[in-house]
Coordinates of C-alpha atoms in Angstrom, one line a residue:
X133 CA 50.8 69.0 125.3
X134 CA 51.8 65.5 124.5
X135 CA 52.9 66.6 121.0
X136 CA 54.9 68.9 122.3
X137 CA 56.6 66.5 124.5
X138 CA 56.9 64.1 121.8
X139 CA 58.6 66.6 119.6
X140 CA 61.0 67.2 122.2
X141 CA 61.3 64.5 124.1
X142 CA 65.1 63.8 122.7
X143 CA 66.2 67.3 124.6
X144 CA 64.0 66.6 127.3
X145 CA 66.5 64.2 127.9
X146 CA 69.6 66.2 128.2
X147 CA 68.4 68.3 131.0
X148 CA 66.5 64.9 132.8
X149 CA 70.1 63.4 133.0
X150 CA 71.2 66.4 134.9
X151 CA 68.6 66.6 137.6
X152 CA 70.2 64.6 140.1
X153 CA 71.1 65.7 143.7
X154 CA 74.2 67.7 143.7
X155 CA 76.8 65.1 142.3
X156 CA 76.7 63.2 139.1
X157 CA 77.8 59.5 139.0
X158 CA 81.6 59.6 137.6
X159 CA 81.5 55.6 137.6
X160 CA 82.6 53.4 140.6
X161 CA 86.4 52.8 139.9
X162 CA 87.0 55.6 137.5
X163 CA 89.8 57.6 139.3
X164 CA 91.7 54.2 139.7
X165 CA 90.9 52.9 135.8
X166 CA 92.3 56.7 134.9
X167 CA 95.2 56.7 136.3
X168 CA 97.0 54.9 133.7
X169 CA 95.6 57.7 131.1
X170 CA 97.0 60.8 131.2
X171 CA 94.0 62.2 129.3
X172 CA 91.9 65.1 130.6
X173 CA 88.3 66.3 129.2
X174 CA 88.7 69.2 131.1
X175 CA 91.2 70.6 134.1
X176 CA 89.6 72.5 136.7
X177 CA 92.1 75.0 139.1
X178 CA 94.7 72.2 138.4
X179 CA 92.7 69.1 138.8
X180 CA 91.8 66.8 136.1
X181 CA 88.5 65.4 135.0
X182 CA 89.5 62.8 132.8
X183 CA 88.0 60.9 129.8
X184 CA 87.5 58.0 131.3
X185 CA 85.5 60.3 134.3
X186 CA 83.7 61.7 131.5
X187 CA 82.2 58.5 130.6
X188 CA 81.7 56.9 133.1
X189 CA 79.3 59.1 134.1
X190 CA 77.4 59.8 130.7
X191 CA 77.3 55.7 129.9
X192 CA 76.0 55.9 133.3
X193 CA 73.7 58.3 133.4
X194 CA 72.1 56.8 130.1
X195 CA 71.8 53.6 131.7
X196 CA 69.0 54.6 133.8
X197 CA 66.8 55.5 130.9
X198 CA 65.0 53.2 127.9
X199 CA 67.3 51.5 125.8
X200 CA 64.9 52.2 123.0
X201 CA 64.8 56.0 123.8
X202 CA 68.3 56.4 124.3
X203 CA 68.9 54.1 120.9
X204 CA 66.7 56.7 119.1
X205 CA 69.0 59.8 120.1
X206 CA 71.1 61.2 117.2
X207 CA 75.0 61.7 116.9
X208 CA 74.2 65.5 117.9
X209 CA 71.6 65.4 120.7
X210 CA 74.3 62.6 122.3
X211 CA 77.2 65.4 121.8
X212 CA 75.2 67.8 123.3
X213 CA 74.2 65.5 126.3
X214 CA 77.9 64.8 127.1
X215 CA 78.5 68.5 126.7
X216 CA 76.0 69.1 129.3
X217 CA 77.2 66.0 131.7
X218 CA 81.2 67.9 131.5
X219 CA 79.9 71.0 132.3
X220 CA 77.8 69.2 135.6
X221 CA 81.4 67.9 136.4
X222 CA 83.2 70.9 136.5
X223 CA 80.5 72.6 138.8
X224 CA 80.4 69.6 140.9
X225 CA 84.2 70.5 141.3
X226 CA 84.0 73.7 142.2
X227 CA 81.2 73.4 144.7
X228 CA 83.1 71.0 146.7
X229 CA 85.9 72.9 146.8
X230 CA 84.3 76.1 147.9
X231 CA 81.8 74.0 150.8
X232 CA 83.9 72.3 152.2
X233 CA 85.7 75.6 153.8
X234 CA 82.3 76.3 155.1
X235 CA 81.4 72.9 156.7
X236 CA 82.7 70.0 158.6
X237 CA 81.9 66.3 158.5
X238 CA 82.7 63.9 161.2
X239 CA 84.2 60.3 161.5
X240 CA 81.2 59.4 162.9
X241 CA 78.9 60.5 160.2
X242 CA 81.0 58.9 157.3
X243 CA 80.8 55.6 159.1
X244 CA 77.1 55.8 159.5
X245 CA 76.6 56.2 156.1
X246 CA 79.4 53.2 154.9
X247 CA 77.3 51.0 157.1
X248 CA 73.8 51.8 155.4
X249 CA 75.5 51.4 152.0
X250 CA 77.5 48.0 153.5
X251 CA 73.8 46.7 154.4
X252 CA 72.4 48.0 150.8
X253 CA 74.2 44.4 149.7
X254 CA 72.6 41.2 150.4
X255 CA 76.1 39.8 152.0
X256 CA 79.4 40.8 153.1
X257 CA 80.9 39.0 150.4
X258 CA 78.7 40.5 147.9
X259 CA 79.8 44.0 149.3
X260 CA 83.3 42.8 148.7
X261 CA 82.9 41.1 145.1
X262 CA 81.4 44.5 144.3
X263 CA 84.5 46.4 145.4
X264 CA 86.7 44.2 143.6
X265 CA 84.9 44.7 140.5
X266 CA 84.6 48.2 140.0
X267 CA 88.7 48.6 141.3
X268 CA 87.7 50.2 144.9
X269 CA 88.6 50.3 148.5
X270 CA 86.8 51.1 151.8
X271 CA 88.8 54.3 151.6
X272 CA 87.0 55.2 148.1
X273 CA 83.8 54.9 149.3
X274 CA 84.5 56.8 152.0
X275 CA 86.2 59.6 150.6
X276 CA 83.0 59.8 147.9
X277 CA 80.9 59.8 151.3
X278 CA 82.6 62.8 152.4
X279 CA 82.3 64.3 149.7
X280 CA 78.8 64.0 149.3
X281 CA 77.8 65.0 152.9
X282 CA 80.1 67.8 152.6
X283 CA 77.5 68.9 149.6
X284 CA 74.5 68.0 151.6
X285 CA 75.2 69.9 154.4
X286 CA 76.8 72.9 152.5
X287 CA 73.2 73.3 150.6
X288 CA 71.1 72.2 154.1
X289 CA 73.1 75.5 155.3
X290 CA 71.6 77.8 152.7
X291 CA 67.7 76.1 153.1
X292 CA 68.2 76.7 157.0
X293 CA 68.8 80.8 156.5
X294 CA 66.3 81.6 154.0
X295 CA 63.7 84.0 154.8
X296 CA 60.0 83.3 153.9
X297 CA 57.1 85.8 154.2
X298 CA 53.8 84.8 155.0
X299 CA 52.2 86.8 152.1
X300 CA 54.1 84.3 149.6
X301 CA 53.3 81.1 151.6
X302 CA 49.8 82.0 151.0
X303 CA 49.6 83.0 147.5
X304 CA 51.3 79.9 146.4
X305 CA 48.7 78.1 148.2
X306 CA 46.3 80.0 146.1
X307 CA 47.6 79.7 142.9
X308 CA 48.7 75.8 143.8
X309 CA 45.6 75.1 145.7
X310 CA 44.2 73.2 142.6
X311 CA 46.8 71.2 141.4
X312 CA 49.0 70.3 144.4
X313 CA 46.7 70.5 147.2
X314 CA 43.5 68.3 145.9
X315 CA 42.8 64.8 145.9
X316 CA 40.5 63.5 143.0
X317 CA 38.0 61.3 143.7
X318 CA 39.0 57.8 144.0
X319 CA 37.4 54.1 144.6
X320 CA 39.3 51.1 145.7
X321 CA 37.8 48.1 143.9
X322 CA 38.5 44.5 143.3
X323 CA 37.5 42.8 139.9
X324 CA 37.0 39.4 138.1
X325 CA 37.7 39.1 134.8
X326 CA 36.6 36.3 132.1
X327 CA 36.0 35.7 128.6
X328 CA 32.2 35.3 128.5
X329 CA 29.3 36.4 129.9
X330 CA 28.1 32.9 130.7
X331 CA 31.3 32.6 133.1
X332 CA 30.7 36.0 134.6
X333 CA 26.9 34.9 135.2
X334 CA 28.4 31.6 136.9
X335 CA 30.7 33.6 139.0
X336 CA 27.9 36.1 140.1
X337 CA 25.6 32.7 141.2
X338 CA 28.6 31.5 143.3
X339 CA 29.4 35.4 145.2
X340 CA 25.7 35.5 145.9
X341 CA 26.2 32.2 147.7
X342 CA 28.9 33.3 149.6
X343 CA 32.0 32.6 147.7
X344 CA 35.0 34.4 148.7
X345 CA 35.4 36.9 145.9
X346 CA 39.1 37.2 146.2
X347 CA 39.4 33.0 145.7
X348 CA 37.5 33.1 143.2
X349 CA 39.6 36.0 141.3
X350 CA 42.8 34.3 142.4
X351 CA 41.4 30.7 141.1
X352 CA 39.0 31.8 137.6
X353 CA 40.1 35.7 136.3
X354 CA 42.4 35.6 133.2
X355 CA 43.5 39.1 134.5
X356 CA 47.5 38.5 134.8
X357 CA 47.8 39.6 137.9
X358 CA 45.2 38.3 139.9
X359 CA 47.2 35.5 140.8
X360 CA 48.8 37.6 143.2
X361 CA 46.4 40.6 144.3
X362 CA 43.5 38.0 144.3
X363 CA 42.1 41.1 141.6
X364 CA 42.5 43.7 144.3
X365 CA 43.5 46.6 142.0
X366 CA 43.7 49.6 144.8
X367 CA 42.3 52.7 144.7
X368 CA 41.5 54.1 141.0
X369 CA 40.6 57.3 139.9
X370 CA 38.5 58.3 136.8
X371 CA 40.2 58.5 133.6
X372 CA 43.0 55.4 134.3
X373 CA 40.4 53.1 133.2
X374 CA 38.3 51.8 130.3
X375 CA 34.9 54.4 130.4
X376 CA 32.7 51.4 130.9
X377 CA 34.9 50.1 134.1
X378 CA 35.0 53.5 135.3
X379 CA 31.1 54.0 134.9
X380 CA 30.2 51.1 136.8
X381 CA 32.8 51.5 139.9
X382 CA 31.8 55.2 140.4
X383 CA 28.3 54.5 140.9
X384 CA 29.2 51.9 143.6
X385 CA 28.7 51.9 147.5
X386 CA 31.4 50.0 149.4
X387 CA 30.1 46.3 149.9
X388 CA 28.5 46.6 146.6
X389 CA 29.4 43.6 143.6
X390 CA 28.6 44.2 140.2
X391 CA 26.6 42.3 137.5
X392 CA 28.9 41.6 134.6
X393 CA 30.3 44.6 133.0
X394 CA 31.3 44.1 129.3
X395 CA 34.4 45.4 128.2
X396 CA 37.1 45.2 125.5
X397 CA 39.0 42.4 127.7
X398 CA 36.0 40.7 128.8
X399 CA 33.3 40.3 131.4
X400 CA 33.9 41.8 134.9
X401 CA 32.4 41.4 138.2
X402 CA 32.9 44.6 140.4
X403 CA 33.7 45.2 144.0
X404 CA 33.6 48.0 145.4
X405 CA 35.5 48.6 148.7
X406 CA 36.2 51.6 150.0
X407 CA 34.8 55.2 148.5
X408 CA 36.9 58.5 149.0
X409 CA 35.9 61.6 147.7
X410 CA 37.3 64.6 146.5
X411 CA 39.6 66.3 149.2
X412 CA 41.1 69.6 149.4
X413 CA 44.2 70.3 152.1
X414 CA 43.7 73.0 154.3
X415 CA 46.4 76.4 154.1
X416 CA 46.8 75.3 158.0
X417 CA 47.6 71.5 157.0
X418 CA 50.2 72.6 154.3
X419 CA 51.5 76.1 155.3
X420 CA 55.0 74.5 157.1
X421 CA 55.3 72.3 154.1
X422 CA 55.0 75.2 151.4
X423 CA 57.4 77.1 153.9
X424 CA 60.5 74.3 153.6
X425 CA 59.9 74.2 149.9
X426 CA 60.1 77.7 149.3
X427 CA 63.4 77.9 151.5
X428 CA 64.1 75.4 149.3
X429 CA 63.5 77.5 146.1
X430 CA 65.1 80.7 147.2
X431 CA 68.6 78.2 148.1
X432 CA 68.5 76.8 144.9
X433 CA 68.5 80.3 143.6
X434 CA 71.6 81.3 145.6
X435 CA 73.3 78.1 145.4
X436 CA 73.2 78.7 140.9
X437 CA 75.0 82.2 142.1
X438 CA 77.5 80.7 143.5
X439 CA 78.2 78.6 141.6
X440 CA 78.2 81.2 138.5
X441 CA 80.5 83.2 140.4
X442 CA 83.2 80.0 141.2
X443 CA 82.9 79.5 137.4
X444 CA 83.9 83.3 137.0
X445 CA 86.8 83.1 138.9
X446 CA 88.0 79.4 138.1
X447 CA 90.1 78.5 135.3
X448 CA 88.6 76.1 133.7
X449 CA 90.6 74.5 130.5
X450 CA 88.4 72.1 128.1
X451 CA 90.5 70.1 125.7
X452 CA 87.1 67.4 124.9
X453 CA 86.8 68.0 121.3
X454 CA 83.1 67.0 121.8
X455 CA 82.6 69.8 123.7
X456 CA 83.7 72.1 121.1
X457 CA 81.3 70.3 118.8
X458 CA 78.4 70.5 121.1
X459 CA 79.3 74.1 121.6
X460 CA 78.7 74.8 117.3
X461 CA 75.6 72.2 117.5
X462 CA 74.4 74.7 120.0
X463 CA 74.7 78.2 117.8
X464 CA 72.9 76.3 115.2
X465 CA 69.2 75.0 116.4
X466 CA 68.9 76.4 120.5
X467 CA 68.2 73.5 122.1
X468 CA 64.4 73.1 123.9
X469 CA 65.0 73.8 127.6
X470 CA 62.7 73.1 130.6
X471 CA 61.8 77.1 130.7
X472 CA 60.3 76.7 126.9
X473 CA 57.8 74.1 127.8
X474 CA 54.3 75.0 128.4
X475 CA 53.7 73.2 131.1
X476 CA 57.3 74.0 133.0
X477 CA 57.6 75.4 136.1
X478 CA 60.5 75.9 138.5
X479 CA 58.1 76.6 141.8
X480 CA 59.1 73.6 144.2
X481 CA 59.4 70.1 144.3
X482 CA 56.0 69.7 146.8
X483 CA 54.5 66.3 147.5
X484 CA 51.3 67.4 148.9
X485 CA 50.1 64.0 149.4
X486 CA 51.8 63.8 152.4
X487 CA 52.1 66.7 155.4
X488 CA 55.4 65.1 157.3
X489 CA 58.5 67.3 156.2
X490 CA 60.6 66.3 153.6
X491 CA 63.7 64.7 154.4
X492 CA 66.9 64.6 153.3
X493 CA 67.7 62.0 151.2
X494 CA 70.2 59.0 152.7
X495 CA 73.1 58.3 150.7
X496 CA 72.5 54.2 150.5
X497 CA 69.4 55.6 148.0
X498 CA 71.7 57.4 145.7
X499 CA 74.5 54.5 145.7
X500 CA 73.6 51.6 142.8
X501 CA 72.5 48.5 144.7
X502 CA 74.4 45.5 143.6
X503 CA 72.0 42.8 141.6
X504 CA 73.5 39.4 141.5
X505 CA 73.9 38.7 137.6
X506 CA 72.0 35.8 137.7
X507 CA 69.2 36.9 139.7
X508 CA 65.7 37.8 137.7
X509 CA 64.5 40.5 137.2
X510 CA 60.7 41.6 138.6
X511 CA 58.7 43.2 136.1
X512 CA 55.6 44.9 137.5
X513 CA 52.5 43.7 135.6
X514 CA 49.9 45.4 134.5
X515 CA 46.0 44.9 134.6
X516 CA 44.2 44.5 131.7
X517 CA 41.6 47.0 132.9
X518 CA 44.0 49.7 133.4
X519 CA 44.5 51.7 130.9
X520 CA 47.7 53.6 129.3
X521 CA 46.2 56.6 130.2
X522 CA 47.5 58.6 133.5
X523 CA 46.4 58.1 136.4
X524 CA 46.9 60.9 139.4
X525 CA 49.1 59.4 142.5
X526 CA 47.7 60.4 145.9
X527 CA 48.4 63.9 145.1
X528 CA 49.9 65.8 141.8
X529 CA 53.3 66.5 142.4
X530 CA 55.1 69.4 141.1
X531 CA 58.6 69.0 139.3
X532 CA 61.5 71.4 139.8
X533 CA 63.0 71.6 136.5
X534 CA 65.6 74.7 137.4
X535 CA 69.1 72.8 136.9
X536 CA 72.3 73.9 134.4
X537 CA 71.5 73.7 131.1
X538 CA 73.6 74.6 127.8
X539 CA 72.4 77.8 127.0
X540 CA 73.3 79.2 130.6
X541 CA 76.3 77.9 131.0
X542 CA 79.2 80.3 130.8
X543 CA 81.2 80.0 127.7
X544 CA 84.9 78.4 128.7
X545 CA 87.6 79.2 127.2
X546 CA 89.8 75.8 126.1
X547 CA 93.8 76.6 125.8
X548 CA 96.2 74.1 123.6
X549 CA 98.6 73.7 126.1
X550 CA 98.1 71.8 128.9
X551 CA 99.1 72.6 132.2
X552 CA 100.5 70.3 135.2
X553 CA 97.3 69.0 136.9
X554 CA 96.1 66.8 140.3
X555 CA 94.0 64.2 139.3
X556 CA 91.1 64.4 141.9
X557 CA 91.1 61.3 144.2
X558 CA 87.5 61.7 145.4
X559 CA 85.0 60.5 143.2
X560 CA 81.4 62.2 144.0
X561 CA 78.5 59.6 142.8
X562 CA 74.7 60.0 142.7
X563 CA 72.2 58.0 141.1
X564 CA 68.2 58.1 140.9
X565 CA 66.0 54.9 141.0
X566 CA 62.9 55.1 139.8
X567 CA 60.2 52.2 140.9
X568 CA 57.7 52.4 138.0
X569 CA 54.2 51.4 138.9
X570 CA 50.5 51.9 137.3
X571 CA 49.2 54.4 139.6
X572 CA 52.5 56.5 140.1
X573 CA 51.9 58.6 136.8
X574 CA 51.2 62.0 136.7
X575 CA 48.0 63.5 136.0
X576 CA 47.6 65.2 132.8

């Protein structure tokens, strides 16, 4: 499996970039900075997506990914990623245009969301610097606002008429019931960590005496982060660390501390302090939840309808040479998609861990907080005794990897000659932040 993803890791990429909400990012200020350009990627029923649109959002989108991954990518597999970016614009376009004849937004609910995205910003005047930076007004933002709810609520209106039988509610739960629905073991343990055993002998003396262990593992572990957590490491679950770790917390009761445990970073001393064994959710605990993902599925399946019929009847006109390129790149080596992998699947997006229904996500989340330049950055650190390999979260959680992709999308037809066009004064945005932490990987 890991092969595999190595192997393909580079297209992975193309279709990761797209799975965003709705909206892709065009780039704060990019209708303004285009203005004085007169250059289209592409014109969509008579409005223009410009270059500088263009990217905006693909430098954008790559900066949210590795710099080493995305400095590995090839002349072609970037081609193809802008291709694919161009052709999430142009159905971004359309959409909006078609929904927002079938919904209304209020005053009062684009003001709401300007003030969660005002307080996203540590000060007024940093809310204002930011403005002035990226070449925006008030009225921008709110007009991307709009545009976004307008989305939300067009897609909220095709989750809220699905129909879901109770046969299929239950024989996802079946098939799922494994993987989504069960909790692994786990133990939450604390640990000390020293270079010899003499030390972890000395350390053992003083907890049997009544020493405090986490002063101890803030004042004498080498483990980098014990400085903080006092060597409370959470909850673990078997195969996230080294076997001899593992062996020796598993067989522990709560209250129980260890003798010293070798290891390849040292000698440990183990606490053990809470147990919780394997767990397996109930159809009854889960049924309402596999019931709004489903709805979720089956509008995700009209919404690509739609949107291949708007594409249909649009005229679209593509002058980006890339595209054209990307296009031939495309006819000569099919590109890996998301349906090809092994371990694919385009079921739901379920978080199982938790029963309360999913909400919709608030638009300060999906606007780039502004970081002060000069502030540091927090790096999270790492355990020694945790290990690179995956650890399960509270629950699995299944990905829905159904988005555009090159080899579905309708073949459009460019023209030479260019015809009069409105530039598009509202700029959608959307971007994802990802917190990475030890135990938020996948299982394998």
């Amino acid at each position: 499996m890991f092969t595999w993803l190595r192997k393909t890791m580079k297209y992975w990429l193309i279709f990761i970039l797209l799975a965003f909400t709705v909206t892709i990012y065009y780039g704060y200020g990019s209708y303004k900075r285009s203005q004085a350009k007169k250059a289209y990627a592409a014109v969509v029923n008579g409005k223009a997506i410009t270059y500088d649109a263009w990217n905006d959002a693909f430098r954008n989108a790559l900066s949210r990914y590795d710099s080493k991954l995305v400095n590995s990518l090839d002349d072609r597999t970037i081609t193809i990623i802008k291709k694919n970016i161009l052709d999430q614009l142009i159905e971004n376009e359309l959409l909006y245009d078609y929904a927002k004849k079938r919904v209304r937004v209020s005053s009062a609910e684009i003001n709401a969301e300007y003030q969660k995205i005002k307080k996203s910003f540590p000060s007024e005047d940093a809310f204002k610097n930011f403005l002035y930076r990226q070449r925006l007004t008030v009225t921008d933002i709110k007009k991307y606002i709009r545009r976004e709810l307008v989305i939300q609520k067009f897609i909220a209106s095709l989750e809220e008429k699905q129909k879901v039988d109770p046969k299929e509610i239950k024989e996802f739960y079946e098939k799922s019931k494994d993987l989504l629905f069960t909790e692994p073991e786990k133990v939450h343990v604390m640990h000390i960590l020293v270079k010899t055993k003499k030390e972890a002998e000395e350390i053992e003396k003083e907890l049997k005496n009544g020493a405090d262990f986490g002063k101890l593992a803030e004042e004498k572990s080498i483990d980098p982060s014990a400085k903080k957590n006092k060597g409370d490491l959470g909850f673990i679950y078997r195969g996230q660390t080294v076997p001899e770790f593992e062996k020796q917390a598993f067989s522990m009761e709560p209250g129980d501390i260890s003798q010293p445990v070798k290891t390849q970073f040292g000698y440990h001393i183990i606490k053990v302090l809470e147990k919780s064994p394997k767990k397996v959710k109930s159809f009854d605990e889960v049924k309402d939840q596999i019931e709004l993902e489903l709805k979720k599925e089956k509008a995700l399946e009209e919404l690509k309808k739609i949107k291949e019929e708007l594409k249909k009847k649009a005229k679209i006109e593509i002058y980006a040479a890339e595209y054209k390129q990307a296009e031939a790149y495309l006819k000569e080596t099919p590109t890996p998609t998301p349906e090809a992998s092994p371990n694919a699947t385009n079921k739901t997006t379920l978080k199982p861990a938790s029963t309360e229904t999913p909400k919709a996500t608030p638009i300060e989340t999906q606007i780039p907080k502004a970081t002060p330049t000069n502030s540091p950055t927090q790096s999270p650190k790492v355990s020694p005794t945790v290990t690179n390999t995956p650890a399960p979260t509270e629950a699995p959680t299944a990905t829905n990897t159904s988005m555009p992709t090159a080899t579905n999308t309708p073949k459009l037809t460019p023209t030479n000659t260019p015809t009069p066009v409105q530039e598009s004064t509202e700029t959608p945005v959307s971007t994802s932040t990802v917190s990475p932490t030890v135990t938020a990987t996948p299982a394998q």
